[in-house]
Coordinates of C-alpha atoms in Angstrom, one line a residue:
M120 CA 21.7 -3.8 44.0
N121 CA 23.3 -2.4 40.9
E122 CA 25.5 -4.9 39.1
T123 CA 28.4 -2.5 39.1
E124 CA 28.4 -2.2 42.9
L125 CA 30.6 -4.3 45.1
Q126 CA 28.9 -6.8 47.4
K127 CA 29.9 -7.6 50.9
T128 CA 31.4 -11.0 50.8
F129 CA 33.1 -11.4 54.2
T130 CA 33.2 -10.0 57.7
W131 CA 36.1 -10.5 60.0
E132 CA 36.3 -9.5 63.7
I133 CA 39.8 -9.1 65.2
D134 CA 40.0 -8.8 69.0
N135 CA 43.0 -7.5 71.1
F136 CA 44.0 -5.6 68.1
S137 CA 46.4 -3.2 69.8
V138 CA 48.7 -6.1 70.9
R139 CA 48.9 -7.6 67.4
K140 CA 52.3 -7.1 65.9
F141 CA 52.7 -9.8 63.2
P142 CA 50.7 -10.4 60.0
I143 CA 47.2 -11.9 60.6
E144 CA 45.4 -14.1 58.1
S145 CA 41.6 -14.5 58.1
T146 CA 39.8 -17.7 57.4
V147 CA 39.1 -18.6 53.8
F148 CA 35.9 -17.4 52.1
S149 CA 34.4 -17.6 48.6
S150 CA 33.6 -14.9 46.2
G151 CA 32.9 -15.1 42.4
G152 CA 33.6 -18.8 42.5
C153 CA 37.1 -18.3 43.9
E154 CA 38.6 -18.8 47.4
W155 CA 40.2 -15.9 49.1
Y156 CA 41.5 -14.7 52.5
V157 CA 42.4 -11.3 54.0
L158 CA 45.9 -10.4 55.2
V159 CA 46.4 -7.7 57.8
R160 CA 49.7 -6.2 58.7
P161 CA 49.0 -4.3 62.0
K162 CA 52.3 -2.5 61.9
G163 CA 52.2 -1.7 58.2
D164 CA 54.2 -2.9 55.2
G165 CA 57.0 -0.4 54.8
F166 CA 54.9 2.4 56.4
E167 CA 54.9 1.9 60.2
D168 CA 52.2 4.5 60.8
Y169 CA 49.6 2.7 58.6
L170 CA 47.8 -0.6 58.8
S171 CA 48.2 -2.6 55.6
L172 CA 45.3 -4.6 54.2
Y173 CA 45.3 -7.1 51.3
L174 CA 42.9 -9.5 49.5
C175 CA 44.8 -12.7 48.8
V176 CA 44.3 -15.9 46.7
A177 CA 43.8 -18.9 48.9
N178 CA 45.4 -22.3 48.1
P179 CA 47.2 -21.1 44.9
K180 CA 49.2 -24.3 44.6
S181 CA 46.0 -26.2 44.0
L182 CA 45.2 -24.1 40.9
Q183 CA 46.0 -25.0 37.3
P184 CA 49.2 -23.5 35.7
G185 CA 48.4 -20.2 34.0
W186 CA 45.4 -19.3 36.2
E187 CA 44.4 -15.6 36.4
R188 CA 41.8 -13.5 38.2
R189 CA 40.7 -9.9 38.2
A190 CA 38.6 -8.4 41.0
S191 CA 37.5 -5.1 42.3
L192 CA 37.6 -4.6 46.1
H193 CA 37.4 -2.2 49.0
F194 CA 37.4 -2.6 52.7
I195 CA 35.3 -1.0 55.5
M196 CA 36.6 -1.0 59.1
L197 CA 34.2 -0.8 62.0
N198 CA 34.3 -0.8 65.8
Q199 CA 32.5 -3.3 67.9
S200 CA 29.3 -1.2 67.9
G201 CA 29.2 -1.2 64.1
K202 CA 30.4 2.5 63.8
E203 CA 32.5 3.0 60.7
V204 CA 36.1 3.8 61.5
H205 CA 37.5 4.1 58.0
R206 CA 36.8 2.9 54.4
T207 CA 39.3 2.5 51.6
S208 CA 38.7 3.6 48.0
E209 CA 37.7 1.0 45.4
R210 CA 40.6 -0.7 43.6
C211 CA 40.8 -3.2 40.8
G212 CA 43.4 -5.9 41.3
F213 CA 45.0 -8.5 39.0
F214 CA 45.9 -11.8 40.5
D215 CA 48.0 -14.7 39.1
S216 CA 51.0 -16.9 40.2
E217 CA 53.2 -13.8 40.4
I218 CA 50.7 -11.6 42.3
L219 CA 48.9 -13.5 45.0
G220 CA 47.7 -10.5 47.0
W221 CA 46.5 -7.0 46.2
G222 CA 45.2 -4.2 48.3
F223 CA 46.2 -1.2 50.3
R224 CA 49.6 -0.8 51.8
A225 CA 48.5 2.4 53.6
A226 CA 44.9 1.4 54.3
L227 CA 44.4 3.1 57.7
P228 CA 46.4 5.6 59.8
L229 CA 47.2 3.7 63.0
N230 CA 46.5 6.8 65.2
K231 CA 42.9 6.3 64.4
L232 CA 43.1 2.9 66.2
Q233 CA 44.7 4.4 69.2
D234 CA 41.5 6.2 70.2
K235 CA 39.9 3.9 72.7
E236 CA 36.5 5.6 72.2
L237 CA 36.7 5.0 68.5
L238 CA 38.0 1.4 68.8
E239 CA 35.7 -0.1 71.4
N240 CA 37.0 -3.0 73.5
N241 CA 40.1 -3.1 71.4
T242 CA 38.1 -4.9 68.6
L243 CA 38.4 -4.1 64.9
I244 CA 35.8 -5.4 62.4
I245 CA 36.7 -5.6 58.7
E246 CA 34.1 -5.9 56.0
V247 CA 35.3 -7.1 52.6
Y248 CA 33.5 -5.9 49.5
T249 CA 34.4 -7.6 46.2
R250 CA 33.3 -8.2 42.6
V251 CA 35.2 -10.8 40.6
T252 CA 35.2 -9.7 37.0
E253 CA 37.4 -12.3 35.3
V254 CA 38.6 -15.8 36.1
V255 CA 40.9 -17.9 33.9
H256 CA 41.3 -21.4 35.4
Q257 CA 44.1 -22.5 33.1
G258 CA 46.4 -20.7 30.7
D259 CA 49.9 -21.0 29.3
G260 CA 51.8 -22.2 32.3
T261 CA 55.2 -22.4 30.5
R262 CA 55.6 -18.6 30.5
K263 CA 54.8 -18.4 34.3
E264 CA 58.1 -19.8 35.6
M265 CA 59.2 -17.5 38.5
V266 CA 62.8 -16.6 39.4
D267 CA 64.0 -14.9 42.6
F268 CA 66.2 -12.1 41.5
R269 CA 67.7 -10.0 44.3
G270 CA 64.6 -10.4 46.5
F271 CA 62.1 -9.9 43.7
N272 CA 60.1 -12.7 42.1
V273 CA 60.1 -12.1 38.4
L274 CA 59.2 -14.2 35.3
S275 CA 62.1 -16.0 33.8
S276 CA 61.5 -13.9 30.6
Q277 CA 61.9 -10.7 32.7
V278 CA 65.2 -11.6 34.3
T279 CA 67.3 -9.9 31.5
S280 CA 65.3 -6.6 31.8
V281 CA 65.5 -6.5 35.6
S282 CA 69.2 -7.3 35.6
Q283 CA 69.8 -4.5 33.1
I284 CA 68.1 -2.1 35.5
F285 CA 70.2 -3.2 38.4
A286 CA 73.3 -3.0 36.3
K287 CA 72.6 0.6 35.2
Y288 CA 71.1 1.8 38.5
P289 CA 72.5 -0.5 41.2
N290 CA 71.0 1.4 44.2
F291 CA 67.6 2.0 42.7
A292 CA 65.9 -0.6 45.1
V293 CA 68.0 -0.2 48.3
D294 CA 65.3 1.8 50.0
F295 CA 62.4 -0.3 48.8
K296 CA 60.1 -0.7 51.8
P297 CA 57.5 -3.5 51.4
K298 CA 58.6 -6.9 52.7
A299 CA 55.7 -9.1 51.6
K300 CA 56.8 -11.1 48.6
A301 CA 53.5 -10.7 46.7
V302 CA 53.7 -6.9 47.1
R303 CA 57.3 -6.8 46.0
T304 CA 56.4 -8.8 42.9
A305 CA 53.5 -6.5 42.1
Y306 CA 55.6 -3.4 42.3
M307 CA 58.4 -4.8 40.2
K308 CA 55.8 -5.8 37.6
N309 CA 54.4 -2.2 37.7
L310 CA 57.9 -0.8 37.3
L311 CA 58.6 -3.0 34.2
G312 CA 55.2 -2.0 32.8
L313 CA 55.9 1.7 33.2
I314 CA 59.4 1.4 31.6
K315 CA 57.7 -0.3 28.6
T316 CA 55.1 2.5 28.5
V317 CA 57.5 5.4 28.5
N318 CA 59.5 3.8 25.7
Q319 CA 56.5 4.3 23.4
P320 CA 56.4 7.2 20.8
P321 CA 55.4 10.4 22.6
D322 CA 52.5 11.1 20.2
S323 CA 50.9 7.7 21.1
F324 CA 50.0 8.9 24.6
T325 CA 46.6 10.4 25.4
E326 CA 46.4 12.9 28.2
T327 CA 44.7 10.3 30.4
E328 CA 47.5 7.7 29.8
L329 CA 50.1 10.3 30.6
V330 CA 48.4 11.2 33.9
K331 CA 48.1 7.5 34.8
A332 CA 51.8 7.0 34.0
Y333 CA 52.8 9.9 36.4
S334 CA 50.5 8.4 39.1
K335 CA 52.2 5.0 38.8
L336 CA 55.6 6.7 39.0
I337 CA 54.6 8.6 42.2
D338 CA 53.4 5.3 43.7
L339 CA 56.8 3.6 42.8
M340 CA 58.7 6.5 44.4
G341 CA 56.5 6.3 47.4
V342 CA 57.6 2.8 48.2
G343 CA 61.2 3.6 48.0
F344 CA 62.3 3.0 44.4
K345 CA 64.9 5.5 43.3
V346 CA 63.6 6.2 39.8
D347 CA 64.6 9.8 39.0
W348 CA 65.9 8.4 35.7
L349 CA 62.5 7.1 34.9
K350 CA 60.9 10.5 35.8
S351 CA 63.4 12.2 33.5
K352 CA 62.3 9.9 30.7
L353 CA 58.6 10.5 31.4
D354 CA 59.2 14.3 31.6
E355 CA 60.9 14.0 28.2
V356 CA 58.0 12.1 26.8
S357 CA 55.6 14.7 28.2
S358 CA 57.6 17.6 26.7
E359 CA 57.9 15.9 23.3
R360 CA 54.2 15.2 23.3
K361 CA 53.5 18.9 24.1
K362 CA 55.8 20.1 21.3
K363 CA 54.0 17.8 18.9
L364 CA 50.6 18.9 20.0
D365 CA 51.7 22.6 19.8
A366 CA 53.0 22.0 16.3
D367 CA 49.8 20.3 15.3
A368 CA 47.7 23.1 16.8
A369 CA 49.8 25.7 14.9
R370 CA 49.4 23.8 11.7
V371 CA 45.6 23.5 12.2
Q372 CA 45.4 27.2 12.9
E373 CA 47.4 27.9 9.7
L374 CA 45.0 25.7 7.7
E375 CA 42.0 27.3 9.3
Q376 CA 43.3 30.7 8.3
K377 CA 43.8 29.6 4.8
V378 CA 40.2 28.3 4.7
K379 CA 38.9 31.6 6.0
N380 CA 40.9 33.5 3.3
L381 CA 39.5 31.2 0.6
E382 CA 36.0 31.6 1.9
S383 CA 36.4 35.4 1.9
M384 CA 37.8 35.3 -1.7
V385 CA 34.8 33.2 -2.8
S386 CA 32.4 35.5 -1.1
N387 CA 33.9 38.5 -2.9
L388 CA 33.7 36.8 -6.2
E389 CA 30.1 35.9 -5.6
L390 CA 29.3 39.6 -4.8
E391 CA 31.0 40.6 -8.1
L392 CA 29.0 38.0 -10.0
D393 CA 25.8 39.2 -8.5
K394 CA 26.6 42.8 -9.5
E395 CA 27.3 41.8 -13.1
K396 CA 24.1 39.8 -13.2
A397 CA 22.1 42.8 -11.9
K398 CA 23.8 45.2 -14.4
S399 CA 23.1 42.9 -17.4
H400 CA 19.3 42.9 -16.5
T401 CA 19.0 46.7 -16.3
E402 CA 20.9 47.7 -19.6
P403 CA 18.9 47.5 -23.0
N404 CA 20.0 44.9 -25.5
F405 CA 20.9 47.3 -28.4
L406 CA 22.5 44.5 -30.4
S407 CA 19.3 42.6 -30.6
L408 CA 17.3 45.7 -31.5
N409 CA 19.7 46.5 -34.4
D410 CA 19.5 43.0 -35.7
D411 CA 15.7 43.3 -35.7
V412 CA 15.8 46.6 -37.6
S413 CA 18.3 45.3 -40.1
F414 CA 16.2 42.2 -40.7
T415 CA 13.1 44.3 -41.2
T416 CA 14.7 46.7 -43.7
T417 CA 16.0 43.9 -45.8
Q418 CA 12.5 42.4 -45.9
S419 CA 11.1 45.7 -47.0
N420 CA 13.5 46.0 -49.9
L421 CA 12.7 42.5 -51.1
I422 CA 9.0 43.3 -51.1
R423 CA 9.5 46.4 -53.2
R424 CA 11.6 44.6 -55.8
R425 CA 8.9 42.0 -56.2
R426 CA 6.4 44.7 -56.9

């Protein structure tokens, strides 16, 4: 198997799935030297028409302060006969004491699971594919102190920033849908990260970074955050960046035209020089001939005097 491919690390069979209403946790399994479990929300997490599916860190209280993990993951859902019902895309998740779970809030449309032929014997099988890419067992625990601020777990160092958002936009989170604490924490962290990103100079963005910023914004709006103010700021950054790129392009075009003009001038001068060289080779050198004649006549007169 290619080293970049995810490996199947766990298989979980859930029976009587249609009657499940509350979150379900799998047994603990190991991957990449770390312990994990899968969390399923059969009725979704803010989206009632979708099943939510997360990879979660097991026994986080037993880990050293400052621990961190990074892992890529995706899930495949099968029926009892092993027929694939659905698979998620691959996603890379960052886990620490703030974010204990990461995954897919809209992992699978629930109407797929209402088909009795598709979901045999009311049994859903979930295969977990992971690749742990980074593990930090211990870090700076002092900066990891968490504070509950209006239902969101944030770092103590982030309380001022979050309070400023609530003060300026008091209703921005009233429609926020996810209920799971780890998910709420992750989205608040994404929001703070995006705010920091859009406050950078417009010309520091690449096209790829700008597309990613818009993607994060759409995701935040999708979970219920009212962030039109942030969209306006991002639109402003995008507009300023375009103006800067257009100005740079115009300047480059102007310089390219000047270079072409200079090249044309040099080419014309070279043609003139070549013509002058050709002309000088075809005309007789009368000055040299006269000098020779003058010298010869003088010589002749001297010879006569001596005689």
